[in-house]
CSV table of N, CA and C in Angstrom, one decimal:
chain,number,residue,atom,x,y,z
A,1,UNK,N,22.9,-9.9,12.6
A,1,UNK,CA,22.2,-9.0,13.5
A,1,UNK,C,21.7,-9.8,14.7
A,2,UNK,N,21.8,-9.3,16.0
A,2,UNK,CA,21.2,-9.7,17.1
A,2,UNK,C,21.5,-8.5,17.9
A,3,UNK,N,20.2,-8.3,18.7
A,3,UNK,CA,20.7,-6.9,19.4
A,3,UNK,C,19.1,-7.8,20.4
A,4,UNK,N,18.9,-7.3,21.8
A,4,UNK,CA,18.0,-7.6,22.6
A,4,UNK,C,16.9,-6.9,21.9
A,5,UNK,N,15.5,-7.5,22.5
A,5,UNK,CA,14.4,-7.6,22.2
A,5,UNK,C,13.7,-5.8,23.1
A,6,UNK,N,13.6,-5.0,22.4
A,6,UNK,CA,13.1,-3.4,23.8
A,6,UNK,C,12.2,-4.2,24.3
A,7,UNK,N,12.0,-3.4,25.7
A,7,UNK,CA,10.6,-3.9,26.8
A,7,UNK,C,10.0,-2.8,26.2
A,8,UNK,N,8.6,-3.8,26.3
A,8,UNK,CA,7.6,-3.0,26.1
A,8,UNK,C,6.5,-3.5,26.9
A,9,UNK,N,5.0,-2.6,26.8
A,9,UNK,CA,4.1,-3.1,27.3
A,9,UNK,C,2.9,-2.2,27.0
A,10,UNK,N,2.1,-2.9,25.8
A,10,UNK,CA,0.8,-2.2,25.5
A,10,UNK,C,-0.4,-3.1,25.3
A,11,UNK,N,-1.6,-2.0,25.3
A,11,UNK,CA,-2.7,-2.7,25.2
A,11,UNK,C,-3.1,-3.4,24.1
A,12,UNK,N,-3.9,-4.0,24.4
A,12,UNK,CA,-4.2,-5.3,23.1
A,12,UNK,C,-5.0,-4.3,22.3
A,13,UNK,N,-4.7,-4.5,20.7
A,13,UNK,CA,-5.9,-4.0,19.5
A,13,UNK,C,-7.6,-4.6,20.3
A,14,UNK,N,-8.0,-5.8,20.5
A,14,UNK,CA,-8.6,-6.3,20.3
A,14,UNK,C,-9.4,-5.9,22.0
A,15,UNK,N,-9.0,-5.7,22.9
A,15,UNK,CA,-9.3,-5.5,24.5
A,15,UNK,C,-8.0,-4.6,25.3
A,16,UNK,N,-8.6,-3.4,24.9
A,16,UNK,CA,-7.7,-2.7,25.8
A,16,UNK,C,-7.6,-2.8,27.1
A,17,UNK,N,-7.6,-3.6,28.2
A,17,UNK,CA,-8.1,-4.0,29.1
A,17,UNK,C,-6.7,-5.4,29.5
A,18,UNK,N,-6.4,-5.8,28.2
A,18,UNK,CA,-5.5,-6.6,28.2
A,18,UNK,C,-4.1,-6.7,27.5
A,19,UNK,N,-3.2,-7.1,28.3
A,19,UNK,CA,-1.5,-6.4,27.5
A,19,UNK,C,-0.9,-7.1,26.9
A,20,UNK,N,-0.3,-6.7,25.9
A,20,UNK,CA,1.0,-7.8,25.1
A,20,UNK,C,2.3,-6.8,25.9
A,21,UNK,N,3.0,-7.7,26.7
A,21,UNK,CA,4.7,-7.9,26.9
A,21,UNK,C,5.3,-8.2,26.4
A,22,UNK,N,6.6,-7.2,26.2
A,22,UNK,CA,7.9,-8.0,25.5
A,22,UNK,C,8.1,-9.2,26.1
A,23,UNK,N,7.8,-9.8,27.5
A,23,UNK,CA,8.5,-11.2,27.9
A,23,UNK,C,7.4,-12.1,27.3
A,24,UNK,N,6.2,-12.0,26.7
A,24,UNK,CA,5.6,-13.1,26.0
A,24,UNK,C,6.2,-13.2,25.0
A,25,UNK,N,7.6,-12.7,24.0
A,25,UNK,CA,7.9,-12.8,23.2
A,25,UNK,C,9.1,-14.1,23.5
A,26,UNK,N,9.3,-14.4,24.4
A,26,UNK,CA,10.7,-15.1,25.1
A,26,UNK,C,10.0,-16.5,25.0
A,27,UNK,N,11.1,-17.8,25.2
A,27,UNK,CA,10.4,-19.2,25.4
A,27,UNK,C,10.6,-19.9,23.8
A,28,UNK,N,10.3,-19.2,22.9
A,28,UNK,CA,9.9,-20.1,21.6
A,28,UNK,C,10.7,-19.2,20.4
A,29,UNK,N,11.4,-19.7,19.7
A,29,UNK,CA,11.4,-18.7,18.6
A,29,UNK,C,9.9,-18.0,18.2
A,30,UNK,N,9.8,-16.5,17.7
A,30,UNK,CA,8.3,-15.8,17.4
A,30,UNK,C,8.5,-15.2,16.5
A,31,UNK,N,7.6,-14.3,15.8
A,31,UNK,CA,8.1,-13.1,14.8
A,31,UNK,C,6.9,-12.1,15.4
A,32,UNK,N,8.0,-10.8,15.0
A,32,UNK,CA,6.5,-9.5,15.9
A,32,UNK,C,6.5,-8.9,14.4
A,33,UNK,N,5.4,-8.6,13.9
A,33,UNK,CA,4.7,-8.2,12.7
A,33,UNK,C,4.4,-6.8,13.2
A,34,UNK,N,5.2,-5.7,12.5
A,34,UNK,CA,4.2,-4.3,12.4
A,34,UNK,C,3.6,-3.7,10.9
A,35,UNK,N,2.5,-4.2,11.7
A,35,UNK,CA,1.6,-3.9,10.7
A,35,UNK,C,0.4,-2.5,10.8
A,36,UNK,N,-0.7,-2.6,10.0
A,36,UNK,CA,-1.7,-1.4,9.9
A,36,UNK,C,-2.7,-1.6,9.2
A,37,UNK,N,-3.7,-1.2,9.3
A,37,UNK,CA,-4.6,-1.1,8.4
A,37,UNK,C,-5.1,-0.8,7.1
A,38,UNK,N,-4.3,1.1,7.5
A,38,UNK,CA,-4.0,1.6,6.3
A,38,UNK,C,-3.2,1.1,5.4
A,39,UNK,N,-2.6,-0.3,5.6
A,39,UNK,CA,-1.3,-0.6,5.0
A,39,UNK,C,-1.7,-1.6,3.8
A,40,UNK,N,-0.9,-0.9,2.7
A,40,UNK,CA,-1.6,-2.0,1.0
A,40,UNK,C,-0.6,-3.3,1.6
A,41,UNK,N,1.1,-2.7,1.7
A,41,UNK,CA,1.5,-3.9,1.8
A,41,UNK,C,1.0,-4.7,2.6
A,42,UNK,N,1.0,-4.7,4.1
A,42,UNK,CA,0.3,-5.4,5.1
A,42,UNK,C,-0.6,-6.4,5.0
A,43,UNK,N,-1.6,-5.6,3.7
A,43,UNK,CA,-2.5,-6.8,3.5
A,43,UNK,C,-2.1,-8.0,2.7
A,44,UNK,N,-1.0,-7.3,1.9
A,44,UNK,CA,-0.6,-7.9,0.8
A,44,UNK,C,0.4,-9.8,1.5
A,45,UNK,N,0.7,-9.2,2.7
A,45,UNK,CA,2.0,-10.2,3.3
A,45,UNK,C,0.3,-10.9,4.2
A,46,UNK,N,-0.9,-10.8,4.2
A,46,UNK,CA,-1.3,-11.5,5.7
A,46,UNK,C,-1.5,-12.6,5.0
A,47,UNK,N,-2.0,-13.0,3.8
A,47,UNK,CA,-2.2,-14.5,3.5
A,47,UNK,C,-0.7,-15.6,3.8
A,48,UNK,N,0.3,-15.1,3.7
A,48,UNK,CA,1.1,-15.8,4.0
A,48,UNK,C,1.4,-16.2,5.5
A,49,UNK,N,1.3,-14.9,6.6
A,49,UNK,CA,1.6,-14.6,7.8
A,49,UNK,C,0.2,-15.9,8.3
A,50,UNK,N,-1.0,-15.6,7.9
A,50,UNK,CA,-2.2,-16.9,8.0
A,50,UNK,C,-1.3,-17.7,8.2
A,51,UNK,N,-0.9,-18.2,6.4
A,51,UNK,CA,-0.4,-19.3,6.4
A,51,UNK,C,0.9,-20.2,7.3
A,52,UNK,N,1.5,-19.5,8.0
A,52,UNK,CA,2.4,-20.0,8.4
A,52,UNK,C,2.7,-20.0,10.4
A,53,UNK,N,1.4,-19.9,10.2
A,53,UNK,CA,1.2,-20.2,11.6
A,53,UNK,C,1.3,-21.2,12.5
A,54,UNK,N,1.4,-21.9,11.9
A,54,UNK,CA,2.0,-23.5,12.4
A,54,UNK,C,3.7,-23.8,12.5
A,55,UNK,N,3.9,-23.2,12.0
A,55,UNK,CA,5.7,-23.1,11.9
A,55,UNK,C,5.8,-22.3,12.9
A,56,UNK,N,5.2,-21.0,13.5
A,56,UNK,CA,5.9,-20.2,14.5
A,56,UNK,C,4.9,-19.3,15.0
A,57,UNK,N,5.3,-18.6,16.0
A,57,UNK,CA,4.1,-17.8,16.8
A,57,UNK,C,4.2,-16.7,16.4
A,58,UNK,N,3.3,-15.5,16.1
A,58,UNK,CA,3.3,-14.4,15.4
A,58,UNK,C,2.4,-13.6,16.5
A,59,UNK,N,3.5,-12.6,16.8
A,59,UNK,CA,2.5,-11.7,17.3
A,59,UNK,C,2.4,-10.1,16.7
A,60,UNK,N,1.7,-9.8,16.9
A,60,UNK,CA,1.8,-7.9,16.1
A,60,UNK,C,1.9,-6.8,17.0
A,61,UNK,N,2.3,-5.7,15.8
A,61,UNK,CA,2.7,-4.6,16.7
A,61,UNK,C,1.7,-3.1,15.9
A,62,UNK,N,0.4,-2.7,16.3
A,62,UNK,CA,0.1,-2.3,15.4
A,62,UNK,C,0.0,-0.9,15.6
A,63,UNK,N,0.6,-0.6,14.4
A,63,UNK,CA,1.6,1.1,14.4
A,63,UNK,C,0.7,2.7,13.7
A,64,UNK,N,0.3,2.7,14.6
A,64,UNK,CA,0.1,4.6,14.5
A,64,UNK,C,-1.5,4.2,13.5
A,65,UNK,N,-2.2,2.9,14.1
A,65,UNK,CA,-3.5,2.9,13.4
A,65,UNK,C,-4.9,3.4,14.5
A,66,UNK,N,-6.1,3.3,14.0
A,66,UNK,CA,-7.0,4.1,14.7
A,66,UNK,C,-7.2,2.4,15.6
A,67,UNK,N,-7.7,2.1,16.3
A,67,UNK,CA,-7.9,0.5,17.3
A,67,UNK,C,-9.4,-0.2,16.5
A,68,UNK,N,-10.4,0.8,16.0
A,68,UNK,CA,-11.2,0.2,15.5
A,68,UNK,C,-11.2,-0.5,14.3
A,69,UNK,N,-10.3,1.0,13.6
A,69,UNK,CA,-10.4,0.5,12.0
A,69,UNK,C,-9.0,-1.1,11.7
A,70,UNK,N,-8.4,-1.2,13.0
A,70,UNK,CA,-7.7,-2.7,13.4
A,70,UNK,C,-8.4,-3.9,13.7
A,71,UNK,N,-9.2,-3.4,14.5
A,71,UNK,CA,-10.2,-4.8,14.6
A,71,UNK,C,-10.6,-5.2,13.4
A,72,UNK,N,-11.5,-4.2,12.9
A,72,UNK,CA,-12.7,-4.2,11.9
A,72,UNK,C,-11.6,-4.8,11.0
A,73,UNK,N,-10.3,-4.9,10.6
A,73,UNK,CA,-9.6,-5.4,9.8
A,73,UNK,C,-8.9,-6.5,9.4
A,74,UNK,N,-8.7,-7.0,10.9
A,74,UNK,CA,-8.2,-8.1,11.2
A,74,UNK,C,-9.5,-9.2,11.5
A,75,UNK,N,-10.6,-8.4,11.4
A,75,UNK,CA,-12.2,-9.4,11.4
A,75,UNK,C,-12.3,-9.5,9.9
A,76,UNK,N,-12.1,-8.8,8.9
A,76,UNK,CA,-12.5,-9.1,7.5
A,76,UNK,C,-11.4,-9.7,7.3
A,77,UNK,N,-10.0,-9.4,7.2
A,77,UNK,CA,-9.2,-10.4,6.7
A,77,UNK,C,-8.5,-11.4,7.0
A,78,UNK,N,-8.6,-11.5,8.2
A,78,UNK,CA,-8.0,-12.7,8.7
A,78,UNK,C,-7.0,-12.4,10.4
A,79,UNK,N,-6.5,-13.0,10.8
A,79,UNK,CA,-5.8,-13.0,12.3
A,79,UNK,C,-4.6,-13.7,12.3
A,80,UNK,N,-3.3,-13.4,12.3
A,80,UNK,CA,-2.6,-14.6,12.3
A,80,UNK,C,-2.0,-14.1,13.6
A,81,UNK,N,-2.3,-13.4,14.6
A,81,UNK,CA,-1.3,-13.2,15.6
A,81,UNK,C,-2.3,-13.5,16.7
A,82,UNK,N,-1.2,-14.2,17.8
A,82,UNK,CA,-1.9,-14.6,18.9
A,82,UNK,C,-2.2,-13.7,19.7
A,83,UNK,N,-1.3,-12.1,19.6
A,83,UNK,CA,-1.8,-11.4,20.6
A,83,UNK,C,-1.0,-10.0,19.4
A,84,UNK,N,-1.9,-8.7,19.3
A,84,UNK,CA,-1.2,-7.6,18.8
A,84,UNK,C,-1.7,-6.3,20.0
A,85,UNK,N,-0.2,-5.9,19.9
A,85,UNK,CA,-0.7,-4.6,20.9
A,85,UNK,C,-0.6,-3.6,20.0
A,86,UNK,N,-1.5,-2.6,20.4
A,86,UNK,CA,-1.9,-1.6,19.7
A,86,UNK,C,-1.0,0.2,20.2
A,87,UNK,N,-0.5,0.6,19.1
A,87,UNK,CA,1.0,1.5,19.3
A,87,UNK,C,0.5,2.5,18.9
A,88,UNK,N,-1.0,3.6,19.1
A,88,UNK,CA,-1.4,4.3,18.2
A,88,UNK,C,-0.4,5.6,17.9
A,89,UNK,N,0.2,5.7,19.1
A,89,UNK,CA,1.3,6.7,18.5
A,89,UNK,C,2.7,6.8,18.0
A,90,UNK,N,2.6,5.3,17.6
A,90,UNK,CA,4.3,4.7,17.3
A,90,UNK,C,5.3,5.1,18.4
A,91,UNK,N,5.1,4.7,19.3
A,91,UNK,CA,6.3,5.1,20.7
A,91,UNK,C,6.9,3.9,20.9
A,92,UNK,N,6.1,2.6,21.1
A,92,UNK,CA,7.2,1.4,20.9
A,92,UNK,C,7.7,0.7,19.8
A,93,UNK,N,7.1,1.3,18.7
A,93,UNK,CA,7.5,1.4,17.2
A,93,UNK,C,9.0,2.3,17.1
A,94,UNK,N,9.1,3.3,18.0
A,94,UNK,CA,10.3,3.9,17.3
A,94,UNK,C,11.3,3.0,18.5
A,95,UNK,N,11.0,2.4,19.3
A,95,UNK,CA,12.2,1.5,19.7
A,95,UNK,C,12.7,0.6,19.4
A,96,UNK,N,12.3,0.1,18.1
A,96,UNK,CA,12.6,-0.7,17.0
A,96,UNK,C,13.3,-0.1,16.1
A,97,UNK,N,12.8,1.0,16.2
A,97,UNK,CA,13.9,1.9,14.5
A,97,UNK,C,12.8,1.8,13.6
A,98,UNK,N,11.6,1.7,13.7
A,98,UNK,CA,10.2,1.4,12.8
A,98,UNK,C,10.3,2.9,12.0
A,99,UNK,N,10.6,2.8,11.0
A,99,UNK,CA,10.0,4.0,10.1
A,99,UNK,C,8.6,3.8,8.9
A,100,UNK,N,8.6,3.1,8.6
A,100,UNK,CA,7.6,2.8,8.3
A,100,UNK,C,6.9,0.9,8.0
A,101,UNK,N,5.7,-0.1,7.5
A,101,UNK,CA,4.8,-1.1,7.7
A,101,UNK,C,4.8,-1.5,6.6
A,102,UNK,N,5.1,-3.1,6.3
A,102,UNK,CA,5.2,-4.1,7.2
A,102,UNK,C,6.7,-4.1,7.6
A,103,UNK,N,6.8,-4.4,8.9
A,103,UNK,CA,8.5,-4.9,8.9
A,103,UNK,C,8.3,-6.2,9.9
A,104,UNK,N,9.2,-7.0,9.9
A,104,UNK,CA,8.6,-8.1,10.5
A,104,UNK,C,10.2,-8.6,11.2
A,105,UNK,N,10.2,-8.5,13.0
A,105,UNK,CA,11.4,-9.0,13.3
A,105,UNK,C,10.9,-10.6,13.6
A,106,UNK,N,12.6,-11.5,13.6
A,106,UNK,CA,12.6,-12.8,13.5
A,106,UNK,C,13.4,-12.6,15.6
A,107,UNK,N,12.9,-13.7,16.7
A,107,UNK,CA,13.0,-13.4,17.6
A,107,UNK,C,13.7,-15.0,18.1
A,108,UNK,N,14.7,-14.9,19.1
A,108,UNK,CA,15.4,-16.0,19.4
A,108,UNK,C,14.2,-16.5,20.9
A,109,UNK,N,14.1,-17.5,21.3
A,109,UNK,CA,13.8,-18.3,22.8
A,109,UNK,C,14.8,-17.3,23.7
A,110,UNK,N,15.7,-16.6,23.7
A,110,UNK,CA,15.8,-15.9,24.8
A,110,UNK,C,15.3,-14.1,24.8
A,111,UNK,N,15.2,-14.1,23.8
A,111,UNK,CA,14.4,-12.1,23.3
A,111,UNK,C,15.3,-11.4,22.6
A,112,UNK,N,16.2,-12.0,21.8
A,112,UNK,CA,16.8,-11.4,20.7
A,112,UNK,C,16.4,-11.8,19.7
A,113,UNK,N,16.3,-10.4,19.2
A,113,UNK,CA,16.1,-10.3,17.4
A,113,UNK,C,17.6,-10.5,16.8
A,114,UNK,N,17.0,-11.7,15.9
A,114,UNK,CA,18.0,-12.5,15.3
A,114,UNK,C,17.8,-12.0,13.8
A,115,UNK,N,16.7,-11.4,13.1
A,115,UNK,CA,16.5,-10.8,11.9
A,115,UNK,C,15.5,-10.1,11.8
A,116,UNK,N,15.9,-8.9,10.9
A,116,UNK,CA,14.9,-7.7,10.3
A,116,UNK,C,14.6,-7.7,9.2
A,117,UNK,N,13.3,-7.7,8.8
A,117,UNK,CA,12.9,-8.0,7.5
A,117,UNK,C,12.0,-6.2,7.4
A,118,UNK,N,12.3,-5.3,6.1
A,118,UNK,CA,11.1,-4.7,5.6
A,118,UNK,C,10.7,-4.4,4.8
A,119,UNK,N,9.3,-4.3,4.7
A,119,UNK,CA,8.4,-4.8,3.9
A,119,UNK,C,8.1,-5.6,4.0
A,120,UNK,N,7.1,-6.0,2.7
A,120,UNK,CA,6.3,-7.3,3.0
A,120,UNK,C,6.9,-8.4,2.8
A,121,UNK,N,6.7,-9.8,3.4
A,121,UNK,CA,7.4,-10.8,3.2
A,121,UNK,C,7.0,-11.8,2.1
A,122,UNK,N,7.6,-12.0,1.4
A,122,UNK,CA,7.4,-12.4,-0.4
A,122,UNK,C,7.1,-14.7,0.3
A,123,UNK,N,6.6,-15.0,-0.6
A,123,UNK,CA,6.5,-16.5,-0.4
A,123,UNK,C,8.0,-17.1,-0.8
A,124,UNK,N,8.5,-16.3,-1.5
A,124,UNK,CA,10.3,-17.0,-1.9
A,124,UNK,C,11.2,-16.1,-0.5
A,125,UNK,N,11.3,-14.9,0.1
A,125,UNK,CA,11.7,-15.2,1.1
A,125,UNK,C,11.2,-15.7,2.4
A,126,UNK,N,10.1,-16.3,2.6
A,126,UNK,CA,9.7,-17.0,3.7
A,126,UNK,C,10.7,-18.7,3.5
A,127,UNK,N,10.7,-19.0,2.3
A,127,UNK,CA,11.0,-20.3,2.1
A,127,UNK,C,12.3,-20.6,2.1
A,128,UNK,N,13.1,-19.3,1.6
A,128,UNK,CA,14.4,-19.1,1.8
A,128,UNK,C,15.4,-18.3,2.5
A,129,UNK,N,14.3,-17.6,3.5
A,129,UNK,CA,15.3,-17.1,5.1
A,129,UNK,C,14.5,-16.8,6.1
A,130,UNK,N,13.1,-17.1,6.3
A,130,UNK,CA,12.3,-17.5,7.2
A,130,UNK,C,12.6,-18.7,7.7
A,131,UNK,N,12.0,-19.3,7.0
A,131,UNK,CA,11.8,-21.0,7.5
A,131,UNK,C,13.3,-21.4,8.0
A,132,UNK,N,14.2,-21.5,7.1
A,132,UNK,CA,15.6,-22.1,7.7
A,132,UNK,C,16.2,-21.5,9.0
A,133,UNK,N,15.6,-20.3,8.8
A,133,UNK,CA,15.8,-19.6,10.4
A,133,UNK,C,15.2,-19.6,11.4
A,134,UNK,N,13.7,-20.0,11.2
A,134,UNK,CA,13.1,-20.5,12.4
A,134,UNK,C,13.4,-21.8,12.7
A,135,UNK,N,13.2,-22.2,11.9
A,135,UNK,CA,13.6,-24.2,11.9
A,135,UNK,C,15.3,-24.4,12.8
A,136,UNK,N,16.5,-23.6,12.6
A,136,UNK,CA,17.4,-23.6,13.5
A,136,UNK,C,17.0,-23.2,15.2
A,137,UNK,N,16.6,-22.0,14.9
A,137,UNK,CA,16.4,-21.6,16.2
A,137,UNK,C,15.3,-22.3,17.3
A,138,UNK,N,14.1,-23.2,16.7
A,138,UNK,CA,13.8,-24.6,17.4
A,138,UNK,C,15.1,-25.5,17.3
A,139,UNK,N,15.3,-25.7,16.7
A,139,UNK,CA,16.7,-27.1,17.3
A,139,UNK,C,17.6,-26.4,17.9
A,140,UNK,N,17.8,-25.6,18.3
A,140,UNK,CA,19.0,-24.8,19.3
A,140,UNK,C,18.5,-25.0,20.5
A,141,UNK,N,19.9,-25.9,21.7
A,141,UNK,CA,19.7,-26.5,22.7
A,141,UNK,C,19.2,-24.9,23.4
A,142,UNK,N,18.2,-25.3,24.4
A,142,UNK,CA,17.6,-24.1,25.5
A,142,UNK,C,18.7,-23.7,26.8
């Protein structure tokens, strides 16, 4: 799979005042996380998404949730994204093909999605089609 990265442009969960861009997604291999609040799995994948924050940049896409009960969520359980924009009506959600959370795309240094994952991401597929796929796509000449 590789198909371009859609443009987008929405306000941050955290400061609506401030925007996540599809071109902050370009530069580095990333992964864009859609997640939710209301979501069992969601919570169930964030100890790992923490965890692996040093391997790669994670940003979120947060899909058809209220903005507060996101914060308040991402303040009790943890943060692993550098920046999530908030989709309360899933409009840049459905230019993904998002039907429903967690789904988690894998993103090249130039803005293609190089892999779709959904659902939650298990610690045996992080270690066995995460990592080897981010780990390539850092050693691929720029």
């Amino acid at each position: 799979m590789e198909e371009p990265l859609p443009q987008f442009v929405l306000p941050e969960v955290g400061d609506p005042n401030r925007e996540l861009r599809s071109e902050e997604l370009k530069g580095a291999p990333a992964l864009l996380n859609v997640w939710a609040s209301w979501c069992p799995p969601c919570l169930a994948e964030l100890p790992l998404l923490i965890s692996v924050t040093d391997e790669v940049r994670i940003y979120g896409l947060n899909y058809k949730d209220k903005r507060d009960d996101a914060i308040e969520w991402l303040a009790r359980n943890g943060n692993p994204f550098i920046k999530s924009g908030h989709d309360p009506e899933g409009k840049v959600a459905r230019q993904f093909g998002i039907h429903g959370v967690p789904e988690t795309f894998v993103i090249d240094r130039s803005g293609r999605i190089v892999h779709r994952h959904t659902g939650p991401i298990s610690v045996r597929e992080w270690a066995h089609v995460f990592r080897p796929l981010i780990q390539r796509l850092h050693e691929e000449p720029e």
